[in-house]
Structures are given as C-alpha cells and as structure tokens.
Amino acid sequence: MLRPRIPVNPLPTGIITPLAQPATLSGVEPNREPSPVARHHHDSAMAPMAPSRTTVQLTPGSVVALAAGGGAVVLVVGTVLVSMLLAVAISAASVAVCAVVIRSVLNNQKGH
C-alpha cells in the first residue's frame, strides 16, 4: 500500500570519479634520477626557494574585521547560552511552585 518512491537520476551530477583499478607494475622501472635540489645542493644557498604555501597578508582593516567578527560570534554564542540557562531556571521555578501548590492542596484535604 505505502511504498517509497525513490527518484531515479538518469544523468549523474558533479564530478565523476572512476573506480580504482589495480595497476600492474611489471614493466615500470622506478625513477632513480636525483632531484634538482640534490644535484645542485651547493647552489641552494644562493637560489631563493619557492614558498610551499601561499601566505595571507593581513592588513590593519582585515585584522579589525577579524576581531569584530570574533567578538560578534562570542556575543551571539553567549546570548544563546544565557537564554538557555534562563529557560531552564524558569522551568525549574515553575515546577517548584507547582510542587508547593500540590503539597498544600493535599495537606488541606487531609485536615478536613
């Protein structure tokens, strides 16, 4: 009666990655040639090395924006946590008031 309908996508979306096929290494020789850095090790002190990573340049404006964003995140998270704590405190107080009222009603019934 109730059967789920699974949509069928006839064309794949995104990047299609082929399945990994085991490669045969029977006719492949390893590369035994020394690297350019190893061949010219005496020239490496004079040649500037290319940076392996790009560095991020922080301007004073971006530092201020970063600090303001971090401050805003701290304020928002603090507000959410304080509101959750307040909700728990209000719930606990209401449960305590209900307990006192029920106790007084039960004590009044025993006396009469």
PDB file of N, CA and C in Angstrom:
ATOM      1  N   MET A   1       0.821  -1.187   0.000  1.00  0.00           N
ATOM      2  CA  MET A   1       0.000   0.000   0.000  1.00  0.00           C
ATOM      3  C   MET A   1       0.867   1.252   0.000  1.00  0.00           C
ATOM      4  N   LEU A   2       1.721   1.368   0.995  1.00  0.00           N
ATOM      5  CA  LEU A   2       2.613   2.525   1.059  1.00  0.00           C
ATOM      6  C   LEU A   2       4.019   2.073   0.689  1.00  0.00           C
ATOM      7  N   ARG A   3       4.420   2.379  -0.513  1.00  0.00           N
ATOM      8  CA  ARG A   3       5.761   2.024  -0.948  1.00  0.00           C
ATOM      9  C   ARG A   3       6.524   3.307  -1.237  1.00  0.00           C
ATOM     10  N   PRO A   4       7.733   3.410  -0.749  1.00  0.00           N
ATOM     11  CA  PRO A   4       8.503   4.636  -1.016  1.00  0.00           C
ATOM     12  C   PRO A   4       8.884   4.722  -2.483  1.00  0.00           C
ATOM     13  N   ARG A   5       8.875   5.914  -2.989  1.00  0.00           N
ATOM     14  CA  ARG A   5       9.270   6.147  -4.371  1.00  0.00           C
ATOM     15  C   ARG A   5      10.651   6.777  -4.363  1.00  0.00           C
ATOM     16  N   ILE A   6      11.606   6.062  -4.899  1.00  0.00           N
ATOM     17  CA  ILE A   6      12.976   6.549  -4.949  1.00  0.00           C
ATOM     18  C   ILE A   6      13.190   7.194  -6.307  1.00  0.00           C
ATOM     19  N   PRO A   7      13.549   8.472  -6.324  1.00  0.00           N
ATOM     20  CA  PRO A   7      13.756   9.123  -7.617  1.00  0.00           C
ATOM     21  C   PRO A   7      14.983   8.563  -8.323  1.00  0.00           C
ATOM     22  N   VAL A   8      14.873   8.449  -9.631  1.00  0.00           N
ATOM     23  CA  VAL A   8      15.963   7.923 -10.436  1.00  0.00           C
ATOM     24  C   VAL A   8      16.592   9.085 -11.180  1.00  0.00           C
ATOM     25  N   ASN A   9      17.898   9.218 -11.041  1.00  0.00           N
ATOM     26  CA  ASN A   9      18.617  10.289 -11.718  1.00  0.00           C
ATOM     27  C   ASN A   9      19.314   9.686 -12.933  1.00  0.00           C
ATOM     28  N   PRO A  10      18.815   9.948 -14.148  1.00  0.00           N
ATOM     29  CA  PRO A  10      19.432   9.321 -15.313  1.00  0.00           C
ATOM     30  C   PRO A  10      20.819   9.860 -15.627  1.00  0.00           C
ATOM     31  N   LEU A  11      21.096  11.124 -15.290  1.00  0.00           N
ATOM     32  CA  LEU A  11      22.412  11.710 -15.554  1.00  0.00           C
ATOM     33  C   LEU A  11      23.083  12.038 -14.237  1.00  0.00           C
ATOM     34  N   PRO A  12      24.293  11.596 -14.019  1.00  0.00           N
ATOM     35  CA  PRO A  12      24.978  11.915 -12.764  1.00  0.00           C
ATOM     36  C   PRO A  12      25.331  13.397 -12.701  1.00  0.00           C
ATOM     37  N   THR A  13      25.350  13.910 -11.508  1.00  0.00           N
ATOM     38  CA  THR A  13      25.718  15.306 -11.302  1.00  0.00           C
ATOM     39  C   THR A  13      27.057  15.361 -10.596  1.00  0.00           C
ATOM     40  N   GLY A  14      27.772  16.441 -10.760  1.00  0.00           N
ATOM     41  CA  GLY A  14      29.047  16.618 -10.089  1.00  0.00           C
ATOM     42  C   GLY A  14      30.182  15.942 -10.837  1.00  0.00           C
ATOM     43  N   ILE A  15      31.273  15.738 -10.128  1.00  0.00           N
ATOM     44  CA  ILE A  15      32.471  15.149 -10.714  1.00  0.00           C
ATOM     45  C   ILE A  15      32.365  13.627 -10.625  1.00  0.00           C
ATOM     46  N   ILE A  16      32.601  12.982 -11.727  1.00  0.00           N
ATOM     47  CA  ILE A  16      32.541  11.524 -11.768  1.00  0.00           C
ATOM     48  C   ILE A  16      33.951  10.988 -11.573  1.00  0.00           C
ATOM     49  N   THR A  17      34.144  10.200 -10.527  1.00  0.00           N
ATOM     50  CA  THR A  17      35.444   9.614 -10.242  1.00  0.00           C
ATOM     51  C   THR A  17      35.413   8.160 -10.667  1.00  0.00           C
ATOM     52  N   PRO A  18      36.334   7.752 -11.537  1.00  0.00           N
ATOM     53  CA  PRO A  18      36.332   6.348 -11.955  1.00  0.00           C
ATOM     54  C   PRO A  18      36.769   5.452 -10.803  1.00  0.00           C
ATOM     55  N   LEU A  19      36.354   4.197 -10.871  1.00  0.00           N
ATOM     56  CA  LEU A  19      36.746   3.235  -9.853  1.00  0.00           C
ATOM     57  C   LEU A  19      38.241   2.963  -9.933  1.00  0.00           C
ATOM     58  N   ALA A  20      38.836   2.725  -8.788  1.00  0.00           N
ATOM     59  CA  ALA A  20      40.274   2.461  -8.744  1.00  0.00           C
ATOM     60  C   ALA A  20      40.548   1.082  -9.312  1.00  0.00           C
ATOM     61  N   GLN A  21      41.424   1.013 -10.293  1.00  0.00           N
ATOM     62  CA  GLN A  21      41.812  -0.244 -10.906  1.00  0.00           C
ATOM     63  C   GLN A  21      43.234  -0.577 -10.464  1.00  0.00           C
ATOM     64  N   PRO A  22      43.499  -1.799 -10.048  1.00  0.00           N
ATOM     65  CA  PRO A  22      44.868  -2.134  -9.659  1.00  0.00           C
ATOM     66  C   PRO A  22      45.787  -2.085 -10.884  1.00  0.00           C
ATOM     67  N   ALA A  23      46.878  -1.371 -10.735  1.00  0.00           N
ATOM     68  CA  ALA A  23      47.829  -1.211 -11.839  1.00  0.00           C
ATOM     69  C   ALA A  23      48.885  -2.307 -11.774  1.00  0.00           C
ATOM     70  N   THR A  24      49.272  -2.787 -12.927  1.00  0.00           N
ATOM     71  CA  THR A  24      50.341  -3.774 -12.973  1.00  0.00           C
ATOM     72  C   THR A  24      51.663  -3.040 -13.145  1.00  0.00           C
ATOM     73  N   LEU A  25      52.640  -3.372 -12.327  1.00  0.00           N
ATOM     74  CA  LEU A  25      53.934  -2.684 -12.341  1.00  0.00           C
ATOM     75  C   LEU A  25      55.040  -3.565 -12.917  1.00  0.00           C
ATOM     76  N   SER A  26      54.712  -4.465 -13.803  1.00  0.00           N
ATOM     77  CA  SER A  26      55.719  -5.403 -14.293  1.00  0.00           C
ATOM     78  C   SER A  26      56.761  -4.718 -15.171  1.00  0.00           C
ATOM     79  N   GLY A  27      56.374  -3.785 -16.017  1.00  0.00           N
ATOM     80  CA  GLY A  27      57.323  -3.164 -16.931  1.00  0.00           C
ATOM     81  C   GLY A  27      57.741  -1.768 -16.507  1.00  0.00           C
ATOM     82  N   VAL A  28      57.428  -1.356 -15.303  1.00  0.00           N
ATOM     83  CA  VAL A  28      57.728   0.010 -14.862  1.00  0.00           C
ATOM     84  C   VAL A  28      58.971  -0.008 -13.997  1.00  0.00           C
ATOM     85  N   GLU A  29      59.941   0.845 -14.331  1.00  0.00           N
ATOM     86  CA  GLU A  29      61.162   0.992 -13.541  1.00  0.00           C
ATOM     87  C   GLU A  29      61.027   2.228 -12.655  1.00  0.00           C
ATOM     88  N   PRO A  30      61.507   2.179 -11.422  1.00  0.00           N
ATOM     89  CA  PRO A  30      61.440   3.363 -10.564  1.00  0.00           C
ATOM     90  C   PRO A  30      62.400   4.438 -11.059  1.00  0.00           C
ATOM     91  N   ASN A  31      62.084   5.673 -10.763  1.00  0.00           N
ATOM     92  CA  ASN A  31      62.889   6.826 -11.174  1.00  0.00           C
ATOM     93  C   ASN A  31      64.073   6.954 -10.226  1.00  0.00           C
ATOM     94  N   ARG A  32      65.285   6.675 -10.714  1.00  0.00           N
ATOM     95  CA  ARG A  32      66.489   6.728  -9.884  1.00  0.00           C
ATOM     96  C   ARG A  32      67.288   8.006 -10.121  1.00  0.00           C
ATOM     97  N   GLU A  33      66.736   8.931 -10.857  1.00  0.00           N
ATOM     98  CA  GLU A  33      67.436  10.176 -11.173  1.00  0.00           C
ATOM     99  C   GLU A  33      67.387  11.098  -9.962  1.00  0.00           C
ATOM    100  N   PRO A  34      68.510  11.708  -9.595  1.00  0.00           N
ATOM    101  CA  PRO A  34      68.473  12.594  -8.424  1.00  0.00           C
ATOM    102  C   PRO A  34      67.646  13.835  -8.714  1.00  0.00           C
ATOM    103  N   SER A  35      67.051  14.374  -7.662  1.00  0.00           N
ATOM    104  CA  SER A  35      66.211  15.565  -7.823  1.00  0.00           C
ATOM    105  C   SER A  35      67.085  16.778  -8.110  1.00  0.00           C
ATOM    106  N   PRO A  36      66.523  17.840  -8.685  1.00  0.00           N
ATOM    107  CA  PRO A  36      67.309  19.048  -8.973  1.00  0.00           C
ATOM    108  C   PRO A  36      67.897  19.666  -7.716  1.00  0.00           C
ATOM    109  N   VAL A  37      67.218  19.556  -6.612  1.00  0.00           N
ATOM    110  CA  VAL A  37      67.744  20.127  -5.365  1.00  0.00           C
ATOM    111  C   VAL A  37      68.961  19.331  -4.918  1.00  0.00           C
ATOM    112  N   ALA A  38      68.930  17.999  -5.053  1.00  0.00           N
ATOM    113  CA  ALA A  38      70.056  17.170  -4.636  1.00  0.00           C
ATOM    114  C   ALA A  38      71.262  17.366  -5.556  1.00  0.00           C
ATOM    115  N   ARG A  39      71.021  17.596  -6.852  1.00  0.00           N
ATOM    116  CA  ARG A  39      72.132  17.782  -7.781  1.00  0.00           C
ATOM    117  C   ARG A  39      72.856  19.094  -7.546  1.00  0.00           C
ATOM    118  N   HIS A  40      72.122  20.122  -7.216  1.00  0.00           N
ATOM    119  CA  HIS A  40      72.712  21.454  -7.048  1.00  0.00           C
ATOM    120  C   HIS A  40      72.645  21.883  -5.590  1.00  0.00           C
ATOM    121  N   HIS A  41      73.092  21.019  -4.699  1.00  0.00           N
ATOM    122  CA  HIS A  41      72.988  21.354  -3.293  1.00  0.00           C
ATOM    123  C   HIS A  41      73.925  22.491  -2.905  1.00  0.00           C
ATOM    124  N   HIS A  42      75.010  22.698  -3.632  1.00  0.00           N
ATOM    125  CA  HIS A  42      75.924  23.777  -3.292  1.00  0.00           C
ATOM    126  C   HIS A  42      75.369  25.128  -3.754  1.00  0.00           C
ATOM    127  N   ASP A  43      74.437  25.156  -4.711  1.00  0.00           N
ATOM    128  CA  ASP A  43      73.854  26.404  -5.184  1.00  0.00           C
ATOM    129  C   ASP A  43      72.573  26.764  -4.438  1.00  0.00           C
ATOM    130  N   SER A  44      72.114  25.908  -3.532  1.00  0.00           N
ATOM    131  CA  SER A  44      70.829  26.161  -2.904  1.00  0.00           C
ATOM    132  C   SER A  44      70.870  27.362  -1.971  1.00  0.00           C
ATOM    133  N   ALA A  45      72.029  27.731  -1.443  1.00  0.00           N
ATOM    134  CA  ALA A  45      72.108  28.885  -0.560  1.00  0.00           C
ATOM    135  C   ALA A  45      71.920  30.173  -1.346  1.00  0.00           C
ATOM    136  N   MET A  46      72.306  30.184  -2.622  1.00  0.00           N
ATOM    137  CA  MET A  46      72.185  31.394  -3.427  1.00  0.00           C
ATOM    138  C   MET A  46      70.827  31.500  -4.102  1.00  0.00           C
ATOM    139  N   ALA A  47      70.212  30.396  -4.453  1.00  0.00           N
ATOM    140  CA  ALA A  47      68.941  30.427  -5.171  1.00  0.00           C
ATOM    141  C   ALA A  47      67.795  30.562  -4.176  1.00  0.00           C
ATOM    142  N   PRO A  48      66.877  31.487  -4.415  1.00  0.00           N
ATOM    143  CA  PRO A  48      65.743  31.622  -3.498  1.00  0.00           C
ATOM    144  C   PRO A  48      64.794  30.432  -3.650  1.00  0.00           C
ATOM    145  N   MET A  49      64.295  29.948  -2.535  1.00  0.00           N
ATOM    146  CA  MET A  49      63.374  28.823  -2.543  1.00  0.00           C
ATOM    147  C   MET A  49      61.963  29.335  -2.763  1.00  0.00           C
ATOM    148  N   ALA A  50      61.212  28.620  -3.557  1.00  0.00           N
ATOM    149  CA  ALA A  50      59.811  28.980  -3.779  1.00  0.00           C
ATOM    150  C   ALA A  50      59.008  28.593  -2.549  1.00  0.00           C
ATOM    151  N   PRO A  51      58.095  29.450  -2.112  1.00  0.00           N
ATOM    152  CA  PRO A  51      57.317  29.110  -0.912  1.00  0.00           C
ATOM    153  C   PRO A  51      56.387  27.934  -1.203  1.00  0.00           C
ATOM    154  N   SER A  52      56.298  27.033  -0.242  1.00  0.00           N
ATOM    155  CA  SER A  52      55.464  25.862  -0.434  1.00  0.00           C
ATOM    156  C   SER A  52      53.987  26.201  -0.266  1.00  0.00           C
ATOM    157  N   ARG A  53      53.691  27.237   0.515  1.00  0.00           N
ATOM    158  CA  ARG A  53      52.310  27.665   0.714  1.00  0.00           C
ATOM    159  C   ARG A  53      52.207  29.154   0.452  1.00  0.00           C
ATOM    160  N   THR A  54      51.030  29.565   0.079  1.00  0.00           N
ATOM    161  CA  THR A  54      50.819  31.000  -0.086  1.00  0.00           C
ATOM    162  C   THR A  54      50.547  31.596   1.284  1.00  0.00           C
ATOM    163  N   THR A  55      51.131  32.736   1.534  1.00  0.00           N
ATOM    164  CA  THR A  55      50.940  33.397   2.821  1.00  0.00           C
ATOM    165  C   THR A  55      49.806  34.395   2.703  1.00  0.00           C
ATOM    166  N   VAL A  56      49.095  34.584   3.795  1.00  0.00           N
ATOM    167  CA  VAL A  56      47.986  35.521   3.830  1.00  0.00           C
ATOM    168  C   VAL A  56      48.504  36.834   4.397  1.00  0.00           C
ATOM    169  N   GLN A  57      48.320  37.890   3.648  1.00  0.00           N
ATOM    170  CA  GLN A  57      48.740  39.208   4.107  1.00  0.00           C
ATOM    171  C   GLN A  57      47.578  39.852   4.857  1.00  0.00           C
ATOM    172  N   LEU A  58      47.800  40.164   6.120  1.00  0.00           N
ATOM    173  CA  LEU A  58      46.762  40.793   6.927  1.00  0.00           C
ATOM    174  C   LEU A  58      46.995  42.296   6.964  1.00  0.00           C
ATOM    175  N   THR A  59      46.018  43.016   6.484  1.00  0.00           N
ATOM    176  CA  THR A  59      46.076  44.477   6.571  1.00  0.00           C
ATOM    177  C   THR A  59      45.430  44.896   7.875  1.00  0.00           C
ATOM    178  N   PRO A  60      45.658  46.124   8.319  1.00  0.00           N
ATOM    179  CA  PRO A  60      45.008  46.576   9.560  1.00  0.00           C
ATOM    180  C   PRO A  60      43.481  46.494   9.484  1.00  0.00           C
ATOM    181  N   GLY A  61      42.926  46.758   8.316  1.00  0.00           N
ATOM    182  CA  GLY A  61      41.474  46.669   8.166  1.00  0.00           C
ATOM    183  C   GLY A  61      40.968  45.245   8.315  1.00  0.00           C
ATOM    184  N   SER A  62      41.704  44.293   7.755  1.00  0.00           N
ATOM    185  CA  SER A  62      41.266  42.904   7.868  1.00  0.00           C
ATOM    186  C   SER A  62      41.428  42.397   9.295  1.00  0.00           C
ATOM    187  N   VAL A  63      42.432  42.874  10.020  1.00  0.00           N
ATOM    188  CA  VAL A  63      42.600  42.490  11.426  1.00  0.00           C
ATOM    189  C   VAL A  63      41.436  43.014  12.253  1.00  0.00           C
ATOM    190  N   VAL A  64      41.033  44.260  11.994  1.00  0.00           N
ATOM    191  CA  VAL A  64      39.893  44.835  12.719  1.00  0.00           C
ATOM    192  C   VAL A  64      38.614  44.065  12.384  1.00  0.00           C
ATOM    193  N   ALA A  65      38.433  43.726  11.110  1.00  0.00           N
ATOM    194  CA  ALA A  65      37.238  42.973  10.715  1.00  0.00           C
ATOM    195  C   ALA A  65      37.241  41.587  11.351  1.00  0.00           C
ATOM    196  N   LEU A  66      38.408  40.956  11.415  1.00  0.00           N
ATOM    197  CA  LEU A  66      38.520  39.639  12.036  1.00  0.00           C
ATOM    198  C   LEU A  66      38.197  39.714  13.528  1.00  0.00           C
ATOM    199  N   ALA A  67      38.707  40.730  14.201  1.00  0.00           N
ATOM    200  CA  ALA A  67      38.441  40.897  15.635  1.00  0.00           C
ATOM    201  C   ALA A  67      36.967  41.192  15.879  1.00  0.00           C
ATOM    202  N   ALA A  68      36.365  42.020  15.031  1.00  0.00           N
ATOM    203  CA  ALA A  68      34.945  42.339  15.190  1.00  0.00           C
ATOM    204  C   ALA A  68      34.086  41.106  14.936  1.00  0.00           C
ATOM    205  N   GLY A  69      34.444  40.315  13.937  1.00  0.00           N
ATOM    206  CA  GLY A  69      33.701  39.086  13.667  1.00  0.00           C
ATOM    207  C   GLY A  69      33.808  38.101  14.812  1.00  0.00           C
ATOM    208  N   GLY A  70      35.011  37.959  15.372  1.00  0.00           N
ATOM    209  CA  GLY A  70      35.182  37.073  16.517  1.00  0.00           C
ATOM    210  C   GLY A  70      34.400  37.542  17.729  1.00  0.00           C
ATOM    211  N   GLY A  71      34.406  38.860  17.947  1.00  0.00           N
ATOM    212  CA  GLY A  71      33.619  39.413  19.057  1.00  0.00           C
ATOM    213  C   GLY A  71      32.134  39.186  18.869  1.00  0.00           C
ATOM    214  N   ALA A  72      31.665  39.330  17.624  1.00  0.00           N
ATOM    215  CA  ALA A  72      30.247  39.105  17.351  1.00  0.00           C
ATOM    216  C   ALA A  72      29.869  37.645  17.591  1.00  0.00           C
ATOM    217  N   VAL A  73      30.738  36.733  17.194  1.00  0.00           N
ATOM    218  CA  VAL A  73      30.462  35.303  17.417  1.00  0.00           C
ATOM    219  C   VAL A  73      30.399  35.006  18.910  1.00  0.00           C
ATOM    220  N   VAL A  74      31.318  35.576  19.675  1.00  0.00           N
ATOM    221  CA  VAL A  74      31.323  35.355  21.123  1.00  0.00           C
ATOM    222  C   VAL A  74      30.043  35.904  21.745  1.00  0.00           C
ATOM    223  N   LEU A  75      29.606  37.079  21.301  1.00  0.00           N
ATOM    224  CA  LEU A  75      28.386  37.663  21.851  1.00  0.00           C
ATOM    225  C   LEU A  75      27.151  36.834  21.505  1.00  0.00           C
ATOM    226  N   VAL A  76      27.066  36.349  20.286  1.00  0.00           N
ATOM    227  CA  VAL A  76      25.905  35.550  19.884  1.00  0.00           C
ATOM    228  C   VAL A  76      25.867  34.235  20.644  1.00  0.00           C
ATOM    229  N   VAL A  77      27.008  33.554  20.736  1.00  0.00           N
ATOM    230  CA  VAL A  77      27.047  32.280  21.460  1.00  0.00           C
ATOM    231  C   VAL A  77      26.742  32.503  22.934  1.00  0.00           C
ATOM    232  N   GLY A  78      27.259  33.563  23.519  1.00  0.00           N
ATOM    233  CA  GLY A  78      26.967  33.876  24.916  1.00  0.00           C
ATOM    234  C   GLY A  78      25.497  34.155  25.143  1.00  0.00           C
ATOM    235  N   THR A  79      24.881  34.884  24.221  1.00  0.00           N
ATOM    236  CA  THR A  79      23.455  35.189  24.346  1.00  0.00           C
ATOM    237  C   THR A  79      22.619  33.918  24.284  1.00  0.00           C
ATOM    238  N   VAL A  80      22.958  33.028  23.366  1.00  0.00           N
ATOM    239  CA  VAL A  80      22.211  31.770  23.245  1.00  0.00           C
ATOM    240  C   VAL A  80      22.366  30.935  24.512  1.00  0.00           C
ATOM    241  N   LEU A  81      23.574  30.841  25.040  1.00  0.00           N
ATOM    242  CA  LEU A  81      23.789  30.041  26.245  1.00  0.00           C
ATOM    243  C   LEU A  81      23.076  30.629  27.455  1.00  0.00           C
ATOM    244  N   VAL A  82      23.097  31.957  27.585  1.00  0.00           N
ATOM    245  CA  VAL A  82      22.417  32.596  28.714  1.00  0.00           C
ATOM    246  C   VAL A  82      20.909  32.412  28.594  1.00  0.00           C
ATOM    247  N   SER A  83      20.369  32.508  27.387  1.00  0.00           N
ATOM    248  CA  SER A  83      18.927  32.318  27.224  1.00  0.00           C
ATOM    249  C   SER A  83      18.525  30.881  27.535  1.00  0.00           C
ATOM    250  N   MET A  84      19.361  29.909  27.163  1.00  0.00           N
ATOM    251  CA  MET A  84      19.054  28.519  27.510  1.00  0.00           C
ATOM    252  C   MET A  84      19.098  28.308  29.022  1.00  0.00           C
ATOM    253  N   LEU A  85      20.070  28.917  29.696  1.00  0.00           N
ATOM    254  CA  LEU A  85      20.152  28.811  31.153  1.00  0.00           C
ATOM    255  C   LEU A  85      18.944  29.463  31.804  1.00  0.00           C
ATOM    256  N   LEU A  86      18.500  30.587  31.269  1.00  0.00           N
ATOM    257  CA  LEU A  86      17.318  31.263  31.809  1.00  0.00           C
ATOM    258  C   LEU A  86      16.068  30.408  31.617  1.00  0.00           C
ATOM    259  N   ALA A  87      15.955  29.746  30.471  1.00  0.00           N
ATOM    260  CA  ALA A  87      14.799  28.878  30.236  1.00  0.00           C
ATOM    261  C   ALA A  87      14.782  27.721  31.227  1.00  0.00           C
ATOM    262  N   VAL A  88      15.927  27.150  31.516  1.00  0.00           N
ATOM    263  CA  VAL A  88      15.998  26.056  32.489  1.00  0.00           C
ATOM    264  C   VAL A  88      15.644  26.564  33.878  1.00  0.00           C
ATOM    265  N   ALA A  89      16.115  27.755  34.233  1.00  0.00           N
ATOM    266  CA  ALA A  89      15.818  28.300  35.559  1.00  0.00           C
ATOM    267  C   ALA A  89      14.328  28.596  35.702  1.00  0.00           C
ATOM    268  N   ILE A  90      13.698  29.130  34.669  1.00  0.00           N
ATOM    269  CA  ILE A  90      12.262  29.424  34.731  1.00  0.00           C
ATOM    270  C   ILE A  90      11.472  28.124  34.834  1.00  0.00           C
ATOM    271  N   SER A  91      11.877  27.116  34.086  1.00  0.00           N
ATOM    272  CA  SER A  91      11.182  25.826  34.167  1.00  0.00           C
ATOM    273  C   SER A  91      11.316  25.212  35.558  1.00  0.00           C
ATOM    274  N   ALA A  92      12.488  25.285  36.134  1.00  0.00           N
ATOM    275  CA  ALA A  92      12.700  24.735  37.479  1.00  0.00           C
ATOM    276  C   ALA A  92      11.864  25.487  38.510  1.00  0.00           C
ATOM    277  N   ALA A  93      11.781  26.808  38.376  1.00  0.00           N
ATOM    278  CA  ALA A  93      10.989  27.591  39.322  1.00  0.00           C
ATOM    279  C   ALA A  93       9.507  27.253  39.194  1.00  0.00           C
ATOM    280  N   SER A  94       9.018  27.064  37.965  1.00  0.00           N
ATOM    281  CA  SER A  94       7.604  26.741  37.793  1.00  0.00           C
ATOM    282  C   SER A  94       7.285  25.352  38.338  1.00  0.00           C
ATOM    283  N   VAL A  95       8.200  24.402  38.170  1.00  0.00           N
ATOM    284  CA  VAL A  95       7.993  23.068  38.734  1.00  0.00           C
ATOM    285  C   VAL A  95       7.980  23.143  40.257  1.00  0.00           C
ATOM    286  N   ALA A  96       8.837  23.970  40.843  1.00  0.00           N
ATOM    287  CA  ALA A  96       8.862  24.109  42.300  1.00  0.00           C
ATOM    288  C   ALA A  96       7.561  24.734  42.808  1.00  0.00           C
ATOM    289  N   VAL A  97       7.039  25.724  42.115  1.00  0.00           N
ATOM    290  CA  VAL A  97       5.772  26.348  42.517  1.00  0.00           C
ATOM    291  C   VAL A  97       4.637  25.332  42.417  1.00  0.00           C
ATOM    292  N   CYS A  98       4.618  24.543  41.334  1.00  0.00           N
ATOM    293  CA  CYS A  98       3.584  23.513  41.195  1.00  0.00           C
ATOM    294  C   CYS A  98       3.674  22.502  42.326  1.00  0.00           C
ATOM    295  N   ALA A  99       4.877  22.119  42.713  1.00  0.00           N
ATOM    296  CA  ALA A  99       5.048  21.158  43.803  1.00  0.00           C
ATOM    297  C   ALA A  99       4.519  21.716  45.116  1.00  0.00           C
ATOM    298  N   VAL A 100       4.767  22.996  45.373  1.00  0.00           N
ATOM    299  CA  VAL A 100       4.288  23.614  46.613  1.00  0.00           C
ATOM    300  C   VAL A 100       2.759  23.683  46.612  1.00  0.00           C
ATOM    301  N   VAL A 101       2.155  24.037  45.489  1.00  0.00           N
ATOM    302  CA  VAL A 101       0.700  24.133  45.405  1.00  0.00           C
ATOM    303  C   VAL A 101       0.069  22.759  45.590  1.00  0.00           C
ATOM    304  N   ILE A 102       0.611  21.744  44.934  1.00  0.00           N
ATOM    305  CA  ILE A 102       0.042  20.387  45.080  1.00  0.00           C
ATOM    306  C   ILE A 102       0.195  19.897  46.505  1.00  0.00           C
ATOM    307  N   ARG A 103       1.313  20.197  47.131  1.00  0.00           N
ATOM    308  CA  ARG A 103       1.525  19.774  48.522  1.00  0.00           C
ATOM    309  C   ARG A 103       0.520  20.441  49.456  1.00  0.00           C
ATOM    310  N   SER A 104       0.275  21.727  49.233  1.00  0.00           N
ATOM    311  CA  SER A 104      -0.680  22.424  50.107  1.00  0.00           C
ATOM    312  C   SER A 104      -2.100  21.917  49.885  1.00  0.00           C
ATOM    313  N   VAL A 105      -2.450  21.597  48.636  1.00  0.00           N
ATOM    314  CA  VAL A 105      -3.787  21.059  48.366  1.00  0.00           C
ATOM    315  C   VAL A 105      -3.953  19.709  49.034  1.00  0.00           C
ATOM    316  N   LEU A 106      -2.937  18.854  48.967  1.00  0.00           N
ATOM    317  CA  LEU A 106      -3.023  17.538  49.598  1.00  0.00           C
ATOM    318  C   LEU A 106      -3.069  17.651  51.119  1.00  0.00           C
ATOM    319  N   ASN A 107      -2.349  18.577  51.692  1.00  0.00           N
ATOM    320  CA  ASN A 107      -2.378  18.766  53.154  1.00  0.00           C
ATOM    321  C   ASN A 107      -3.721  19.295  53.600  1.00  0.00           C
ATOM    322  N   ASN A 108      -4.379  20.152  52.801  1.00  0.00           N
ATOM    323  CA  ASN A 108      -5.675  20.678  53.169  1.00  0.00           C
ATOM    324  C   ASN A 108      -6.747  19.591  53.119  1.00  0.00           C
ATOM    325  N   GLN A 109      -6.638  18.639  52.194  1.00  0.00           N
ATOM    326  CA  GLN A 109      -7.605  17.555  52.110  1.00  0.00           C
ATOM    327  C   GLN A 109      -7.493  16.607  53.285  1.00  0.00           C
ATOM    328  N   LYS A 110      -6.294  16.395  53.802  1.00  0.00           N
ATOM    329  CA  LYS A 110      -6.112  15.511  54.960  1.00  0.00           C
ATOM    330  C   LYS A 110      -6.687  16.120  56.222  1.00  0.00           C
ATOM    331  N   GLY A 111      -6.631  17.439  56.331  1.00  0.00           N
ATOM    332  CA  GLY A 111      -7.119  18.100  57.541  1.00  0.00           C
ATOM    333  C   GLY A 111      -8.624  18.149  57.606  1.00  0.00           C
ATOM    334  N   HIS A 112      -9.317  18.163  56.506  1.00  0.00           N
ATOM    335  CA  HIS A 112     -10.776  18.289  56.527  1.00  0.00           C
ATOM    336  C   HIS A 112     -11.440  17.005  56.390  1.00  0.00           C
TER     337      HIS A 112
END
